[in-house]
XYZ file of C-alpha atoms in Angstrom:
541
model
C -81.698 1.900 77.118
C -80.928 -1.313 78.985
C -80.078 -4.949 78.453
C -82.037 -7.429 80.554
C -82.719 -4.819 83.215
C -79.093 -3.660 83.335
C -77.755 -0.418 81.857
C -76.634 -0.845 78.264
C -72.965 -0.283 77.562
C -70.645 -0.149 74.584
C -66.988 -1.198 74.573
C -64.398 0.910 72.744
C -60.979 -0.597 72.001
C -58.368 1.564 70.236
C -55.640 -0.422 68.507
C -52.648 -0.107 66.228
C -53.114 -3.635 64.923
C -51.035 -5.494 67.500
C -51.411 -9.273 67.803
C -52.604 -8.934 71.401
C -55.927 -7.500 70.156
C -57.161 -11.018 69.378
C -56.666 -12.085 73.012
C -58.461 -8.974 74.252
C -61.488 -9.562 72.026
C -61.575 -13.293 72.784
C -61.602 -12.662 76.530
C -64.419 -10.152 76.109
C -66.439 -12.692 74.134
C -65.822 -15.472 76.687
C -66.704 -13.422 79.756
C -69.988 -14.225 81.485
C -72.680 -11.599 81.908
C -74.800 -9.259 79.793
C -73.174 -8.573 76.448
C -72.248 -5.070 75.286
C -74.719 -3.539 72.878
C -71.791 -2.647 70.606
C -68.046 -3.265 70.378
C -66.197 -0.495 68.554
C -62.632 -1.282 67.494
C -60.868 1.903 66.437
C -57.967 1.330 64.047
C -55.422 4.065 64.763
C -52.805 2.926 62.254
C -51.466 5.556 59.916
C -51.930 5.442 56.180
C -54.788 4.168 53.999
C -56.900 1.459 55.551
C -56.593 -0.627 52.404
C -52.945 -1.270 53.204
C -53.552 -2.517 56.744
C -53.725 -6.139 57.818
C -57.309 -7.066 58.780
C -58.218 -6.892 62.450
C -59.058 -10.231 64.169
C -62.781 -9.644 64.674
C -63.413 -13.387 64.454
C -62.068 -13.571 68.009
C -65.311 -11.913 69.149
C -67.263 -15.080 68.337
C -70.972 -14.462 68.936
C -70.283 -10.774 69.564
C -68.931 -10.272 66.067
C -72.346 -9.167 64.821
C -72.185 -6.282 67.315
C -68.731 -5.136 66.194
C -67.889 -1.981 64.284
C -64.471 -0.977 62.958
C -63.649 2.712 62.641
C -60.444 4.506 61.629
C -58.910 7.471 63.458
C -55.983 8.039 61.113
C -53.050 7.510 63.476
C -53.770 10.558 65.643
C -53.114 8.818 68.961
C -55.188 7.023 71.627
C -57.086 10.138 72.779
C -58.375 10.774 69.265
C -59.100 7.074 68.769
C -61.216 6.905 71.912
C -63.088 10.047 70.908
C -63.813 8.461 67.542
C -65.195 5.408 69.311
C -67.457 6.904 71.964
C -68.917 9.517 69.639
C -70.104 6.741 67.334
C -72.272 4.961 69.937
C -75.562 5.750 71.648
C -75.256 3.554 74.755
C -75.553 5.387 78.108
C -72.242 3.900 79.279
C -68.981 3.585 77.359
C -66.231 1.255 78.573
C -62.703 1.880 77.319
C -60.323 -1.083 77.095
C -56.747 -1.186 75.859
C -55.993 -3.728 73.167
C -53.378 -5.493 75.320
C -55.632 -6.416 78.259
C -57.690 -9.512 78.950
C -60.920 -9.210 80.900
C -61.831 -11.604 83.706
C -64.166 -14.598 83.286
C -67.146 -12.744 84.836
C -66.037 -9.236 83.912
C -69.252 -8.468 82.036
C -71.389 -9.549 84.995
C -69.302 -7.492 87.422
C -69.409 -4.476 85.132
C -73.171 -4.464 84.709
C -73.588 -4.877 88.464
C -71.383 -1.832 89.048
C -73.256 0.258 86.491
C -76.597 -0.776 88.000
C -75.427 0.296 91.462
C -73.891 3.585 90.322
C -75.612 6.595 91.857
C -76.868 9.376 89.613
C -73.853 11.557 90.377
C -71.297 8.866 89.495
C -69.716 9.750 86.180
C -67.300 6.851 85.899
C -66.345 3.488 87.394
C -62.804 2.152 87.258
C -61.796 -1.484 86.923
C -58.989 -3.241 88.780
C -55.834 -3.824 86.757
C -53.733 -6.893 87.487
C -50.193 -6.876 86.088
C -48.417 -10.251 86.315
C -44.727 -9.920 87.156
C -42.063 -12.594 86.612
C -41.368 -15.099 89.348
C -37.880 -16.058 90.408
C -36.136 -12.839 89.433
C -36.244 -9.143 90.097
C -38.522 -7.343 87.599
C -36.966 -4.888 85.199
C -37.719 -1.172 85.356
C -39.990 -1.572 82.330
C -41.914 -4.392 84.018
C -42.238 -2.435 87.229
C -43.312 0.621 85.258
C -46.112 -1.387 83.656
C -47.043 -2.746 87.092
C -47.561 0.863 88.130
C -50.841 0.699 86.176
C -52.207 -1.417 89.007
C -52.119 1.575 91.346
C -52.990 4.248 88.798
C -56.220 6.184 89.143
C -58.729 6.243 86.281
C -56.506 4.361 83.823
C -58.362 3.815 80.565
C -56.977 0.298 80.323
C -60.424 -0.378 81.871
C -62.564 2.672 82.624
C -66.322 3.103 82.226
C -67.817 6.574 81.712
C -71.342 7.786 81.190
C -71.626 8.932 77.614
C -73.433 12.086 78.745
C -70.444 12.947 80.944
C -68.014 12.489 78.052
C -70.179 14.744 75.905
C -70.428 17.375 78.642
C -66.660 17.685 79.102
C -65.744 17.236 75.441
C -64.162 13.809 75.712
C -60.416 13.257 75.616
C -58.057 16.146 74.914
C -56.366 15.243 71.651
C -53.389 17.438 72.469
C -52.148 14.397 74.391
C -50.730 12.325 71.529
C -49.487 9.381 73.602
C -51.044 6.832 75.946
C -49.931 8.937 78.886
C -51.809 11.468 81.038
C -54.764 11.729 78.652
C -56.819 9.602 81.049
C -55.812 11.667 84.110
C -56.676 14.874 82.263
C -60.144 13.591 81.406
C -60.773 12.406 84.975
C -59.768 15.750 86.483
C -62.142 17.574 84.136
C -64.964 15.159 85.010
C -64.349 15.698 88.724
C -64.200 19.460 88.241
C -67.604 19.275 86.543
C -69.111 17.863 89.759
C -69.216 14.143 88.991
C -67.826 11.390 91.190
C -65.515 8.596 90.031
C -65.727 5.291 91.877
C -63.609 2.129 92.050
C -65.213 -1.093 90.831
C -64.462 -4.740 91.524
C -64.159 -6.090 87.977
C -60.675 -7.280 87.079
C -58.598 -7.214 83.926
C -55.182 -8.724 83.351
C -52.566 -6.498 81.713
C -49.517 -8.527 80.636
C -46.197 -6.723 80.275
C -45.442 -6.211 76.599
C -41.981 -7.141 75.323
C -39.731 -4.101 75.034
C -36.262 -3.351 73.730
C -33.463 -1.671 75.667
C -34.477 1.760 74.393
C -38.007 1.726 75.781
C -37.086 3.851 78.789
C -35.562 6.460 76.545
C -38.737 6.677 74.492
C -40.802 7.266 77.604
C -38.990 10.562 78.112
C -41.556 12.061 75.729
C -44.002 11.838 78.641
C -42.366 14.923 80.143
C -44.126 16.967 77.480
C -47.469 15.567 78.652
C -46.600 16.434 82.255
C -45.880 19.985 81.151
C -49.264 20.166 79.429
C -50.967 18.850 82.578
C -49.222 21.556 84.591
C -50.494 24.217 82.220
C -54.057 22.854 82.178
C -54.539 21.904 85.832
C -52.023 23.872 87.874
C -49.166 22.940 90.144
C -51.205 20.606 92.361
C -52.451 18.327 89.618
C -50.177 15.461 90.705
C -51.867 15.183 94.067
C -55.394 15.436 92.665
C -54.635 12.805 90.037
C -52.741 10.539 92.422
C -49.820 10.516 89.991
C -46.137 10.192 90.913
C -44.181 13.321 90.160
C -41.598 13.084 87.417
C -37.997 14.225 87.714
C -37.986 17.000 85.148
C -36.019 19.359 87.395
C -33.446 16.671 88.064
C -33.167 16.008 84.338
C -32.538 19.695 83.717
C -29.936 19.862 86.478
C -28.074 16.814 85.233
C -28.169 18.057 81.654
C -26.821 21.444 82.693
C -24.090 19.809 84.761
C -23.158 17.615 81.836
C -22.924 20.584 79.506
C -20.703 22.448 81.965
C -18.498 19.399 82.492
C -18.165 18.838 78.758
C -17.202 22.457 78.264
C -14.542 22.248 80.959
C -13.135 19.045 79.510
C -12.906 20.601 76.061
C -11.152 23.577 77.628
C -8.492 21.262 79.069
C -9.524 21.105 82.746
C -8.263 17.704 83.913
C -10.148 17.775 87.216
C -13.383 18.190 85.342
C -12.422 15.234 83.164
C -11.778 13.054 86.238
C -14.593 14.256 88.500
C -17.343 15.660 86.334
C -17.990 12.584 84.220
C -18.722 10.135 87.049
C -20.868 12.691 88.837
C -22.963 13.348 85.769
C -23.141 9.616 85.123
C -24.447 8.968 88.606
C -27.032 11.683 88.222
C -28.020 10.329 84.859
C -28.409 6.867 86.305
C -30.704 8.202 88.989
C -33.062 10.068 86.689
C -32.603 8.261 83.415
C -36.146 6.989 83.196
C -38.147 10.143 83.876
C -41.874 9.380 84.126
C -41.202 5.697 83.531
C -38.945 5.576 86.586
C -41.369 7.617 88.651
C -44.157 5.200 87.931
C -41.859 2.252 88.652
C -41.023 3.742 92.029
C -44.699 3.436 92.956
C -44.982 -0.087 91.589
C -44.649 -3.091 93.904
C -41.271 -4.437 94.915
C -42.532 -7.375 96.975
C -45.616 -9.446 97.470
C -47.316 -7.243 100.041
C -47.434 -3.537 100.781
C -47.679 -1.632 104.062
C -51.242 -1.973 105.316
C -51.722 1.753 105.812
C -50.720 2.795 102.294
C -53.448 4.101 100.043
C -52.067 2.408 96.939
C -51.842 -1.357 96.526
C -49.524 -3.745 94.802
C -50.885 -6.148 92.193
C -49.880 -9.134 94.311
C -51.288 -7.562 97.466
C -54.476 -5.837 96.385
C -55.262 -7.527 93.102
C -54.616 -11.177 93.861
C -57.648 -11.292 96.196
C -59.647 -9.401 93.560
C -58.629 -11.970 90.966
C -60.023 -14.683 93.273
C -63.332 -12.843 93.095
C -63.661 -13.458 89.374
C -61.863 -16.796 89.126
C -63.666 -19.843 87.750
C -64.735 -22.423 90.331
C -61.517 -24.455 90.280
C -59.273 -21.445 90.721
C -61.581 -19.982 93.345
C -61.440 -23.169 95.382
C -57.654 -23.181 95.182
C -57.596 -19.556 96.278
C -59.825 -20.299 99.228
C -57.510 -23.121 100.288
C -54.533 -20.809 100.013
C -56.329 -18.143 102.051
C -57.237 -20.670 104.707
C -53.621 -21.783 104.919
C -52.475 -18.202 105.392
C -54.968 -17.601 108.180
C -53.961 -20.812 109.924
C -50.577 -19.264 110.578
C -52.212 -16.072 111.891
C -55.300 -15.588 114.061
C -56.442 -19.170 114.424
C -52.972 -20.366 115.427
C -52.741 -17.441 117.833
C -55.996 -18.403 119.510
C -55.021 -22.070 119.646
C -51.765 -21.186 121.371
C -53.439 -18.817 123.820
C -51.788 -15.715 122.427
C -53.529 -12.427 121.776
C -56.335 -12.162 119.284
C -54.318 -10.079 116.840
C -54.952 -11.022 113.226
C -51.346 -11.750 112.313
C -50.068 -12.469 115.785
C -48.399 -9.084 116.143
C -50.473 -6.389 114.491
C -54.120 -5.319 114.214
C -56.164 -5.440 111.004
C -55.672 -2.842 108.298
C -59.453 -2.265 108.302
C -62.577 -3.815 109.825
C -65.637 -4.343 107.642
C -69.021 -4.890 109.288
C -72.190 -6.480 108.033
C -75.068 -4.043 108.500
C -78.304 -5.834 109.414
C -78.064 -8.033 112.497
C -74.519 -6.878 113.203
C -74.388 -3.080 113.433
C -78.148 -2.464 113.516
C -81.146 -4.615 114.353
C -82.272 -6.800 111.468
C -85.500 -5.397 110.013
C -86.202 -7.410 106.834
C -86.071 -5.275 103.686
C -86.044 -2.085 105.699
C -86.570 1.068 103.648
C -87.510 3.310 106.585
C -84.657 5.233 108.255
C -86.838 5.641 111.347
C -86.637 1.895 112.047
C -82.840 1.859 112.323
C -81.715 0.812 115.823
C -78.035 0.186 116.679
C -77.099 -3.206 118.084
C -75.824 -3.357 121.692
C -72.145 -2.504 121.890
C -71.954 -1.162 118.337
C -71.004 2.385 119.329
C -68.365 1.207 121.811
C -66.823 -1.227 119.330
C -66.608 1.382 116.597
C -65.256 4.000 118.983
C -62.478 1.599 120.025
C -61.456 1.029 116.412
C -61.457 4.749 115.687
C -59.291 5.403 118.738
C -56.797 2.978 117.206
C -57.158 4.830 113.868
C -58.327 1.696 112.074
C -60.650 2.362 109.112
C -64.150 0.905 109.341
C -66.539 0.039 106.542
C -69.945 -1.532 105.939
C -70.665 -4.381 103.500
C -74.316 -5.261 103.062
C -76.531 -7.402 100.846
C -79.766 -5.650 99.900
C -81.625 -8.174 97.762
C -84.854 -6.277 98.419
C -83.852 -4.067 95.490
C -83.760 -7.030 93.094
C -86.996 -8.377 94.557
C -88.788 -5.064 94.005
C -89.316 -4.525 97.742
C -86.869 -1.606 98.016
C -85.389 1.099 95.847
C -81.745 2.107 95.860
C -82.842 5.518 97.096
C -84.433 3.890 100.153
C -81.260 1.869 100.745
C -79.178 5.042 100.578
C -81.462 6.834 103.054
C -81.275 3.940 105.519
C -77.487 3.830 105.108
C -77.334 7.563 105.743
C -79.248 7.032 108.990
C -76.812 4.287 110.035
C -73.947 6.622 109.226
C -75.464 9.404 111.350
C -76.022 7.078 114.322
C -72.769 5.099 114.169
C -70.521 6.802 111.628
C -68.801 8.251 109.897
C -67.817 5.071 108.071
C -64.827 5.127 105.756
C -66.355 2.884 103.094
C -69.725 1.499 102.037
C -70.282 -1.436 99.681
C -73.832 -2.488 98.784
C -75.044 -5.399 96.645
C -78.578 -4.890 95.276
C -78.739 -8.261 93.506
C -80.794 -11.319 94.263
C -79.507 -14.825 95.076
C -80.006 -16.030 91.492
C -78.463 -13.049 89.700
C -75.015 -14.604 89.553
C -73.169 -11.461 90.607
C -69.765 -11.477 92.259
C -70.615 -8.960 94.949
C -73.415 -10.646 96.916
C -72.130 -12.384 100.026
C -70.953 -15.173 100.296
C -69.070 -14.031 97.202
C -66.084 -11.805 98.073
C -66.901 -8.816 95.848
C -68.151 -6.449 98.552
C -65.063 -7.096 100.670
C -62.737 -6.568 97.722
C -64.485 -3.317 96.781
C -64.507 -1.903 100.323
C -60.879 -2.877 100.931
C -59.851 -1.243 97.688
C -61.643 1.964 98.633
C -59.811 1.953 101.963
C -56.427 1.245 100.398
C -56.060 -2.129 102.079
C -55.347 -5.685 101.002
C -58.490 -7.770 101.666
C -56.225 -10.355 103.271
C -55.224 -7.786 105.891
C -58.841 -6.925 106.750
C -61.284 -8.390 109.261
C -64.970 -9.003 108.557
C -67.496 -9.021 111.414
C -70.923 -10.503 110.736
C -73.786 -12.506 112.204
C -74.361 -15.310 109.676
C -72.388 -17.920 107.799
C -72.562 -15.996 104.529
C -70.462 -13.237 106.096
C -67.825 -15.764 107.138
C -67.803 -17.477 103.738
C -67.325 -14.125 102.007
C -64.411 -13.366 104.320
C -62.826 -16.720 103.533
C -63.298 -16.245 99.790
C -61.597 -12.836 99.958
C -58.744 -14.070 102.129
C -59.899 -11.919 105.060
C -60.314 -12.868 108.713
C -63.939 -13.494 109.694
C -65.380 -13.032 113.189
C -68.897 -14.298 113.814
C -71.054 -12.500 116.402
C -74.080 -14.802 116.617
C -77.640 -13.641 117.272
C -80.830 -15.574 117.954
C -81.239 -15.898 114.168
C -77.806 -17.403 113.564
C -78.074 -21.100 112.727
C -76.293 -23.519 115.082
C -74.399 -25.003 112.144
C -73.114 -21.542 111.231
C -71.832 -21.094 114.777
C -70.090 -24.481 114.701
C -68.417 -23.773 111.358
C -67.112 -20.346 112.347
C -63.394 -20.491 112.981
C -63.506 -17.366 115.114
C -66.463 -15.981 117.045
C -67.226 -13.592 119.872
C -70.199 -13.068 122.193
C -70.662 -9.416 121.219
C -69.269 -6.686 119.014
C -67.021 -5.135 121.616
C -65.427 -8.511 122.403
C -64.904 -9.120 118.685
C -63.098 -5.830 118.256
C -61.034 -6.254 121.411
C -59.921 -9.632 120.151
C -58.852 -8.182 116.826
C -56.875 -5.489 118.618
C -55.281 -7.876 121.088
C -57.012 -6.339 124.108
C -58.793 -9.615 124.832
C -59.132 -13.029 123.240
C -62.592 -13.631 121.742
C -64.597 -16.310 123.490
C -64.152 -19.471 121.455
C -67.577 -20.986 121.911
C -69.819 -18.235 123.162
C -73.016 -17.111 121.505
C -75.261 -14.198 122.190
C -78.285 -14.790 124.385
């Protein structure tokens, strides 16, 4: 079952009738790309449906004819999602929360990801952007919500194969809240032998208004942590990439408080003077439980350390948002990225300093074009036997690995869209490249043609955003090495630093436009590491 050559998908949105549902559905309707074959809105409000306010299906516009409303009887989001996916026949099911807004080309990005998904990929996760207030320090609740941006497999935007959901039994309805039920499902999918991959599509998740008691209500999440411990063992936090809660600290503070209260009631003055403040301090430290733990992993500033696996919304997701921005916003983002680079590598070269990307530190990761950069360019090559490394490729990669800098490959393979290659052939050629020059830490492949309108094909920034996300890096902290102008344009669009290594096939205009270029791969890498300044005007013979 497919739509226009792309895998068919259904969208499931559980809701309790909040006003934000209209914005979610409207953004889904306005997004460019193949439409879902069905939109299932699952009403999880308690009580008879006749007493509920109608859901705003008119926000779906032209998609309204594809919409279905089901009721799950107020049994929680896990049960609501099960109700939704079991009612559809599409091979892929995408779960959205009712308080998110999808990006302007979300549908196009999604179908591209599903098309590229290998047979053993059971799910593809979207990128979650959480806007935080400007001009003031975010509250714990706001920072807790921002923690969604670094969460693994969050069902705010998660696509699963329907067959995988059926094989593992779907969501465990013993999780009654919107907490841990998505991590539980993902761990069971992984245990069944499937892979889960990050995507490049972006949603926006605004912070909902909350009262002063919201942190207290989140304490109920400790029960879900206890269930996860029972189901998945003591190491589930690490496998799920989840911050550990402070249940032991809660128990210790509670016990201390009980002892102090008993001593005070018994007339011990020292306990009255000393025990109260101590318990209060402990309570202040652990008062938020899982909410506080998530907030601790949420961003505090605009950028994160380049070597951290998890990203901040402003660091990792702002470049991803540029990927799906409409033309006006994308142009503004490119100008902003160019301004940032002007203060880094280009200014450093102009002033005769080292070639370091930011004047004082190397890139967080280096992403290479494949054909014409790492290996000789054989048009539409589907034969692993024809793979030949470019001169200096092994030395350049070895130098990066000695510096412990992750390396990845980003490659357009339009031969798939043109019918000249299959994805299996692309994977076999990539495996040969990996054997000769690897191991590489990330691969990102676009199988689309120039007219498909995807966001991943260079010069669009999607491949860079996806590879950087897999490596745990901000695209703006990465370098991109390629042999044509499209590689440099993609780097600029993603906010990354581009280094052109021209070949005989590189157009003279592309060489002139390149802000940074090197005569060969080893020189390019040395320049990025500060070992040597790349030659400003050289080209390869």
